[in-house]
Amino acid sequence: MAKFKKELPFHLMVLPGLILVFIFSYIPMGGLIIAFQKFIPSKGMFGDQDFVGLDNFRYVFSLPGFSRAMVNTVVIAFWKIVLGLLIPIVFALLLNEVRNAHFKKTVQTIVYLPYFMSWVILGGIFMDMLSPSGGVVNQLITALGGKPVFFLGNNQYFPATLIATDIWKNFGYGAIVYLAAILGIDPELYEAAQIDGANRLQQTWHITLPGMRMIIVLMMVLSLGNVLNAGFDQVFNMYSTAVYESGDIIDTFVYRLGLIDAQYGPATAVGLFKSVVSTLFISVSYFLAYKFADYRIF
Amino acid sequence: MKKESKSRRLFHLINGIILVILALLCLFPIINILAMSFSSSSAVAAGSVLFWPVDFNLYAYKYVMAKKEFWQALLKAFERVTLGLPLNMLLTILLAYPLSKSNQVFRFRTVYIWFFFFTMLFSGGLIPGYLLIQNLGLMDSIWALVLPIAVPVYNVILMLNFFRGIPHELEEAALIDGANQWQTCFRIYVPCAKPSIATLSLFSFITHWNSWFDGLIFSNFPESYPLASYLQTVVVQRDMSLLSLDDWQSLSMISDRTVRCAQIFVGIIPIIIIYPFAQKYFVKGMTLGSVKG
């Protein structure tokens, strides 16, 4: 009892956060029960709803839009993960070769900036720049003798446009961890390599990259958790009905099904499906990170 | 310094050019928008605006600022930040301090941590979250934008790890001098954690400023939109219902395109202002999160 009294301030400190997280995170988890109900909003969230078993799941899995969204999500997320790992590493290596500290700093300052802008802003900017009529990119294409490309309205180009603009937004900021890892490499290793006659490329291959190995493995493993995250904010602000075929993803599908068509049961079923799969991937990724990179989040 | 080989010099030249191009690629869209927002609509339509305004004018901004909706949304955005940011930081500190204690000092620590950490693994998703806000009667309320993200669990974990790095002797000395846990937390730990608090405040500010989706779905009326949601409707959805024909004072000077550019730029002004000062902090925030033992 004396011990409890001593710990009482700690409990009191935790309490406000505990209550808020319970209400705004755990109650919605309980609300996932809607996935198994024929949900009628007027009866209330935890009202006396009719249970329909797996009907909602059967219904949504049979919708053509679902499998399409599923495939689009995995394809877009896959390329974002692969290029989102690769490009920041290459960028960090290139930046590391720069000797002029002022130039290095300036480049860093500029390339981090897009990371802090929301997809509402960037969606607006890219809609303007990529417009087939008067957009600056298509002006350049026509000046070079090409035909204007409707990047955001053509299924052939839309996924690539999503991936490219996402990389554009994040590559600079993503390089920070690699730059930090490079700074942590013992300079004596390079001196020893120079004495042994290794050139810069050999030094990069045999010292810099192995020095970054841990962080690269860690980032790879942690990115596993994103296999079903194709980027709702970005897609929602850049897509249109013309590119549902190649650009509709699970999150936008759930949004339209649930909040536009008010089919709460089926939309929650898709949401539950996504949550469960994502949780499995995130858990595995944390486990692997813990096992192989000795990564502990707390 | 050893004289460099020819190939080495060539590499540095090419590398420098690549990096300059990358930096320009990141900067150009933003500068281009800014330049267009100050240009005449005819120059913009002719595609002659790149880095610098052509026929400099302020009509697009005058038009944006003449909108009642714009000021309402801006006010909501300020309201959201002034409520949300302090709440985020207070809750982060209040959670990180006890959870940074060892299991011997605070026996329930592990249970609590898992209670919070689990929300990073699993969530109810969009529909139950939306129905909850509706059932709580929080639609159109500023609290719908502040309370659901009041506990930034990831930030709590960053802060908790930082608190763990503070020497125990400081805490012991404070307790021996008769301080209680609240005093130790706010008089000893918080001052030590100033750089971390600055970093996390910055992230919290940017999150609240940029969040648009919650404002969109938790509002029945456009009057409740914070700036980011308002911009989403005018810039991305291009909802022109708010425009009436007699609004257009000077058709040769402004077009929906120059107005959109002005709106986009207004939306990023706060970020551009704090960005140069904050850079060292967010680099710290990023490395704080991912490179540790």
Short mmCIF file of N, CA, C and O in Angstrom, two decimals, chain A residues 32-38 50-57 265 268-269 272:
data_model
loop_
_atom_site.label_atom_id
_atom_site.label_comp_id
_atom_site.label_asym_id
_atom_site.label_seq_id
_atom_site.Cartn_x
_atom_site.Cartn_y
_atom_site.Cartn_z
N LEU A 32 -15.32 -1.46 -34.60
CA LEU A 32 -15.10 -2.33 -35.76
C LEU A 32 -16.15 -3.43 -35.86
O LEU A 32 -16.28 -4.08 -36.88
N ILE A 33 -16.91 -3.59 -34.76
CA ILE A 33 -17.99 -4.58 -34.77
C ILE A 33 -19.02 -4.26 -35.86
O ILE A 33 -19.73 -5.14 -36.34
N ILE A 34 -19.04 -2.98 -36.27
CA ILE A 34 -19.94 -2.56 -37.35
C ILE A 34 -19.72 -3.39 -38.62
O ILE A 34 -20.63 -3.60 -39.41
N ALA A 35 -18.49 -3.90 -38.77
CA ALA A 35 -18.17 -4.72 -39.95
C ALA A 35 -19.06 -5.96 -40.02
O ALA A 35 -19.24 -6.52 -41.10
N PHE A 36 -19.61 -6.37 -38.88
CA PHE A 36 -20.43 -7.59 -38.86
C PHE A 36 -21.92 -7.27 -38.72
O PHE A 36 -22.72 -8.14 -38.42
N GLN A 37 -22.26 -5.97 -38.88
CA GLN A 37 -23.65 -5.58 -38.67
C GLN A 37 -24.27 -4.99 -39.93
O GLN A 37 -23.57 -4.49 -40.80
N LYS A 38 -25.59 -5.06 -39.96
CA LYS A 38 -26.33 -4.26 -40.94
C LYS A 38 -26.57 -2.94 -40.23
O LYS A 38 -27.53 -2.77 -39.48
N ASP A 50 -28.55 -5.12 -36.13
CA ASP A 50 -28.68 -6.53 -36.54
C ASP A 50 -27.34 -7.08 -37.00
O ASP A 50 -26.66 -6.45 -37.81
N PHE A 51 -26.98 -8.25 -36.47
CA PHE A 51 -25.75 -8.89 -36.91
C PHE A 51 -26.00 -9.70 -38.18
O PHE A 51 -27.01 -10.37 -38.30
N VAL A 52 -25.06 -9.59 -39.10
CA VAL A 52 -25.25 -10.29 -40.37
C VAL A 52 -24.06 -11.20 -40.69
O VAL A 52 -23.85 -11.59 -41.84
N GLY A 53 -23.27 -11.52 -39.67
CA GLY A 53 -22.13 -12.41 -39.90
C GLY A 53 -21.12 -11.80 -40.86
O GLY A 53 -20.73 -10.65 -40.69
N LEU A 54 -20.76 -12.57 -41.85
CA LEU A 54 -19.72 -12.12 -42.77
C LEU A 54 -20.30 -11.53 -44.06
O LEU A 54 -19.57 -11.35 -45.04
N ASP A 55 -21.58 -11.22 -44.05
CA ASP A 55 -22.24 -10.70 -45.26
C ASP A 55 -21.54 -9.49 -45.85
O ASP A 55 -21.35 -9.39 -47.06
N ASN A 56 -21.15 -8.55 -44.96
CA ASN A 56 -20.50 -7.33 -45.46
C ASN A 56 -19.21 -7.66 -46.19
O ASN A 56 -18.88 -7.06 -47.21
N PHE A 57 -18.47 -8.65 -45.63
CA PHE A 57 -17.20 -9.03 -46.27
C PHE A 57 -17.45 -9.66 -47.62
O PHE A 57 -16.79 -9.34 -48.61
N GLY A 265 -21.44 -0.46 -42.91
CA GLY A 265 -21.04 -1.85 -42.64
C GLY A 265 -19.96 -2.33 -43.60
O GLY A 265 -18.85 -2.71 -43.17
N THR A 268 -16.64 -0.45 -43.18
CA THR A 268 -15.90 -0.86 -41.99
C THR A 268 -15.26 -2.23 -42.20
O THR A 268 -14.16 -2.49 -41.70
N ALA A 269 -15.94 -3.10 -42.95
CA ALA A 269 -15.38 -4.42 -43.23
C ALA A 269 -14.06 -4.29 -43.98
O ALA A 269 -13.06 -4.93 -43.63
N LEU A 272 -11.49 -2.93 -41.54
CA LEU A 272 -11.02 -3.96 -40.61
C LEU A 272 -10.02 -4.88 -41.29
O LEU A 272 -8.97 -5.20 -40.75
#
